[in-house]
PDB file of C-alpha atoms in Angstrom:
ATOM      1  CA  MET A   1     -36.848 -99.776 -75.878  1.00 63.00           C
ATOM      2  CA  GLU A   2     -40.646 -99.850 -75.560  1.00 75.00           C
ATOM      3  CA  THR A   3     -42.337 -96.440 -75.732  1.00 80.00           C
ATOM      4  CA  LYS A   4     -43.516 -96.673 -72.095  1.00 90.00           C
ATOM      5  CA  ASP A   5     -39.908 -97.287 -71.062  1.00 94.00           C
ATOM      6  CA  ILE A   6     -38.782 -94.255 -73.077  1.00 94.00           C
ATOM      7  CA  LEU A   7     -41.309 -92.100 -71.231  1.00 96.00           C
ATOM      8  CA  LEU A   8     -40.178 -93.468 -67.828  1.00 97.00           C
ATOM      9  CA  HIS A   9     -36.581 -92.803 -68.853  1.00 97.00           C
ATOM     10  CA  THR A  10     -37.480 -89.234 -69.883  1.00 97.00           C
ATOM     11  CA  ASP A  11     -39.143 -88.565 -66.528  1.00 98.00           C
ATOM     12  CA  ARG A  12     -36.109 -89.993 -64.696  1.00 98.00           C
ATOM     13  CA  GLU A  13     -33.792 -87.747 -66.718  1.00 98.00           C
ATOM     14  CA  PHE A  14     -36.074 -84.811 -65.844  1.00 97.00           C
ATOM     15  CA  ALA A  15     -35.658 -85.661 -62.130  1.00 97.00           C
ATOM     16  CA  LYS A  16     -31.897 -86.108 -62.534  1.00 97.00           C
ATOM     17  CA  LEU A  17     -31.570 -82.669 -64.138  1.00 96.00           C
ATOM     18  CA  ALA A  18     -33.569 -81.160 -61.251  1.00 93.00           C
ATOM     19  CA  LEU A  19     -31.137 -82.639 -58.725  1.00 93.00           C
ATOM     20  CA  GLU A  20     -28.075 -81.561 -60.690  1.00 93.00           C
ATOM     21  CA  ASN A  21     -29.130 -78.085 -61.863  1.00 92.00           C
ATOM     22  CA  GLY A  22     -32.233 -77.221 -59.815  1.00 88.00           C
ATOM     23  CA  ALA A  23     -35.931 -77.608 -60.459  1.00 90.00           C
ATOM     24  CA  ARG A  24     -36.190 -74.358 -62.433  1.00 91.00           C
ATOM     25  CA  ALA A  25     -33.661 -75.481 -65.046  1.00 92.00           C
ATOM     26  CA  ALA A  26     -35.238 -78.924 -65.314  1.00 95.00           C
ATOM     27  CA  PHE A  27     -38.769 -77.602 -65.729  1.00 95.00           C
ATOM     28  CA  ASP A  28     -37.543 -75.081 -68.299  1.00 96.00           C
ATOM     29  CA  TYR A  29     -35.928 -77.834 -70.362  1.00 97.00           C
ATOM     30  CA  TYR A  30     -38.707 -80.449 -70.180  1.00 98.00           C
ATOM     31  CA  MET A  31     -41.854 -78.317 -70.498  1.00 97.00           C
ATOM     32  CA  ALA A  32     -43.798 -77.608 -73.651  1.00 97.00           C
ATOM     33  CA  ASP A  33     -44.338 -73.905 -74.299  1.00 94.00           C
ATOM     34  CA  ASP A  34     -48.065 -74.199 -73.485  1.00 94.00           C
ATOM     35  CA  ALA A  35     -47.605 -76.399 -70.388  1.00 97.00           C
ATOM     36  CA  ARG A  36     -49.889 -76.153 -67.366  1.00 97.00           C
ATOM     37  CA  ILE A  37     -49.194 -76.763 -63.686  1.00 95.00           C
ATOM     38  CA  TYR A  38     -51.846 -77.217 -61.035  1.00 93.00           C
ATOM     39  CA  ALA A  39     -50.508 -77.236 -57.470  1.00 85.00           C
ATOM     40  CA  ALA A  40     -52.113 -76.844 -54.059  1.00 77.00           C
ATOM     41  CA  GLY A  41     -52.118 -73.307 -52.711  1.00 79.00           C
ATOM     42  CA  ILE A  42     -51.519 -71.511 -56.012  1.00 83.00           C
ATOM     43  CA  GLU A  43     -53.560 -70.506 -58.999  1.00 89.00           C
ATOM     44  CA  PRO A  44     -53.088 -72.791 -62.025  1.00 93.00           C
ATOM     45  CA  ARG A  45     -50.129 -71.683 -64.134  1.00 94.00           C
ATOM     46  CA  VAL A  46     -50.115 -71.754 -67.932  1.00 96.00           C
ATOM     47  CA  GLY A  47     -47.089 -71.184 -70.130  1.00 95.00           C
ATOM     48  CA  ARG A  48     -43.348 -71.168 -69.683  1.00 94.00           C
ATOM     49  CA  ASP A  49     -42.913 -67.717 -68.109  1.00 93.00           C
ATOM     50  CA  SER A  50     -45.756 -68.197 -65.634  1.00 93.00           C
ATOM     51  CA  ILE A  51     -44.489 -71.631 -64.581  1.00 93.00           C
ATOM     52  CA  LEU A  52     -40.868 -70.545 -64.268  1.00 92.00           C
ATOM     53  CA  SER A  53     -41.936 -67.665 -62.022  1.00 89.00           C
ATOM     54  CA  LEU A  54     -42.806 -70.323 -59.416  1.00 85.00           C
ATOM     55  CA  PHE A  55     -39.133 -71.129 -59.041  1.00 80.00           C
ATOM     56  CA  PRO A  56     -36.662 -68.653 -57.580  1.00 72.00           C
ATOM     57  CA  LYS A  57     -33.539 -67.927 -59.594  1.00 61.00           C
ATOM     58  CA  ILE A  58     -31.480 -69.430 -56.766  1.00 57.00           C
ATOM     59  CA  ASP A  59     -33.198 -72.546 -55.491  1.00 64.00           C
ATOM     60  CA  ASN A  60     -32.742 -73.509 -51.834  1.00 71.00           C
ATOM     61  CA  ASP A  61     -35.324 -76.245 -52.251  1.00 81.00           C
ATOM     62  CA  ILE A  62     -34.489 -79.716 -53.506  1.00 87.00           C
ATOM     63  CA  LEU A  63     -37.158 -81.466 -55.532  1.00 88.00           C
ATOM     64  CA  ASN A  64     -36.599 -85.160 -56.091  1.00 93.00           C
ATOM     65  CA  TRP A  65     -38.997 -87.634 -57.679  1.00 96.00           C
ATOM     66  CA  GLU A  66     -39.201 -91.116 -59.131  1.00 97.00           C
ATOM     67  CA  PRO A  67     -41.789 -92.302 -61.639  1.00 98.00           C
ATOM     68  CA  TYR A  68     -43.167 -95.797 -61.120  1.00 97.00           C
ATOM     69  CA  PHE A  69     -45.658 -96.107 -63.993  1.00 97.00           C
ATOM     70  CA  ALA A  70     -46.120 -94.845 -67.533  1.00 97.00           C
ATOM     71  CA  ASP A  71     -48.672 -95.380 -70.246  1.00 96.00           C
ATOM     72  CA  ILE A  72     -48.904 -94.150 -73.819  1.00 96.00           C
ATOM     73  CA  ALA A  73     -51.945 -93.499 -76.032  1.00 96.00           C
ATOM     74  CA  ALA A  74     -52.403 -95.815 -79.001  1.00 94.00           C
ATOM     75  CA  SER A  75     -51.492 -92.862 -81.237  1.00 94.00           C
ATOM     76  CA  GLY A  76     -48.003 -92.862 -79.674  1.00 93.00           C
ATOM     77  CA  ASP A  77     -47.885 -89.097 -79.162  1.00 95.00           C
ATOM     78  CA  LEU A  78     -49.446 -88.614 -75.718  1.00 97.00           C
ATOM     79  CA  GLY A  79     -48.658 -90.326 -72.435  1.00 97.00           C
ATOM     80  CA  TYR A  80     -48.452 -89.934 -68.707  1.00 98.00           C
ATOM     81  CA  THR A  81     -46.242 -90.873 -65.785  1.00 98.00           C
ATOM     82  CA  LEU A  82     -47.137 -91.457 -62.159  1.00 98.00           C
ATOM     83  CA  GLY A  83     -44.622 -91.115 -59.381  1.00 97.00           C
ATOM     84  CA  LYS A  84     -43.664 -90.110 -55.874  1.00 96.00           C
ATOM     85  CA  TYR A  85     -41.809 -86.968 -54.907  1.00 94.00           C
ATOM     86  CA  LYS A  86     -39.908 -85.487 -51.987  1.00 93.00           C
ATOM     87  CA  SER A  87     -39.517 -81.742 -51.656  1.00 88.00           C
ATOM     88  CA  THR A  88     -36.912 -80.550 -49.172  1.00 88.00           C
ATOM     89  CA  HIS A  89     -36.958 -76.918 -48.091  1.00 82.00           C
ATOM     90  CA  ILE A  90     -33.832 -75.438 -46.529  1.00 82.00           C
ATOM     91  CA  ASP A  91     -34.566 -72.329 -44.482  1.00 82.00           C
ATOM     92  CA  ASP A  92     -32.235 -69.387 -43.898  1.00 81.00           C
ATOM     93  CA  SER A  93     -30.735 -71.062 -40.816  1.00 85.00           C
ATOM     94  CA  GLY A  94     -29.886 -74.203 -42.821  1.00 82.00           C
ATOM     95  CA  LYS A  95     -32.623 -76.337 -41.278  1.00 88.00           C
ATOM     96  CA  ALA A  96     -34.221 -78.791 -43.712  1.00 87.00           C
ATOM     97  CA  SER A  97     -37.851 -79.906 -43.731  1.00 87.00           C
ATOM     98  CA  ALA A  98     -39.365 -82.360 -46.185  1.00 90.00           C
ATOM     99  CA  THR A  99     -42.773 -82.961 -47.697  1.00 89.00           C
ATOM    100  CA  TYR A 100     -43.772 -86.022 -49.672  1.00 93.00           C
ATOM    101  CA  GLY A 101     -46.391 -86.681 -52.278  1.00 93.00           C
ATOM    102  CA  ASN A 102     -47.535 -88.226 -55.514  1.00 95.00           C
ATOM    103  CA  TYR A 103     -47.668 -86.680 -58.960  1.00 96.00           C
ATOM    104  CA  VAL A 104     -49.117 -87.090 -62.439  1.00 97.00           C
ATOM    105  CA  THR A 105     -47.335 -85.672 -65.460  1.00 98.00           C
ATOM    106  CA  ILE A 106     -48.874 -85.698 -68.932  1.00 98.00           C
ATOM    107  CA  TRP A 107     -46.373 -85.761 -71.779  1.00 98.00           C
ATOM    108  CA  LYS A 108     -46.721 -84.939 -75.474  1.00 97.00           C
ATOM    109  CA  LYS A 109     -44.298 -85.983 -78.183  1.00 96.00           C
ATOM    110  CA  GLN A 110     -43.047 -82.880 -79.974  1.00 96.00           C
ATOM    111  CA  PRO A 111     -42.538 -82.565 -83.750  1.00 95.00           C
ATOM    112  CA  ASP A 112     -38.786 -83.153 -83.223  1.00 95.00           C
ATOM    113  CA  GLY A 113     -39.537 -86.463 -81.429  1.00 93.00           C
ATOM    114  CA  GLN A 114     -38.724 -85.244 -77.909  1.00 95.00           C
ATOM    115  CA  TRP A 115     -41.197 -85.740 -75.076  1.00 97.00           C
ATOM    116  CA  LYS A 116     -42.174 -82.540 -73.216  1.00 98.00           C
ATOM    117  CA  PHE A 117     -44.660 -82.264 -70.387  1.00 98.00           C
ATOM    118  CA  VAL A 118     -47.905 -80.416 -71.065  1.00 98.00           C
ATOM    119  CA  PHE A 119     -49.502 -80.872 -67.628  1.00 98.00           C
ATOM    120  CA  ASP A 120     -48.124 -81.519 -64.159  1.00 96.00           C
ATOM    121  CA  THR A 121     -49.860 -81.816 -60.815  1.00 95.00           C
ATOM    122  CA  GLY A 122     -49.039 -83.264 -57.429  1.00 92.00           C
ATOM    123  CA  HIS A 123     -50.700 -84.130 -54.154  1.00 89.00           C
ATOM    124  CA  LYS A 124     -48.986 -83.985 -50.776  1.00 85.00           C
ATOM    125  CA  SER A 125     -49.211 -87.091 -48.640  1.00 84.00           C
ATOM    126  CA  SER A 126     -48.697 -87.458 -44.922  1.00 68.00           C
ATOM    127  CA  SER A 127     -45.632 -89.700 -45.224  1.00 64.00           C
ATOM    128  CA  GLU A 128     -43.075 -91.198 -47.572  1.00 64.00           C
TER     129      GLU A 128
END
C-alpha cells in the first residue's frame, strides 16, 4: 500500500474508533503526546490532557468524518489529511442537531512506525 493510502487508512480507522467508542477515546489513541488542536470558539489546546479535557467522559455528541485527500513529505515521516466532518449534538431531551465542516489533520510517524496526529483543526461550513 502506498504511504498516502496508509495515511488515509489511518484517518479512516481514527474516525471508525470515534463512532464505535466515542471521540474522546479515538483522540486519546491517535494523538501524539505534544499534539495541538485549534478550533473555533476555544483557546488552542496543546498536549494530551488539555485536548482530552475538551471531551466529556460520557459523550452525547457523535463526531463522524471522512478523509478525501492525503499527502506525505518526501522524508516519509510527516503528512496531512483533508476531509469533511459531521458533528451531531444530542441535547437532554434527545433532540439531535448537526453541524458540518472541513478539517485538516497533520500526522507524524512515530518511532514505532505508527502515525499519530500532531495538529488538528476544522472549519464549520453552512451545509453538508
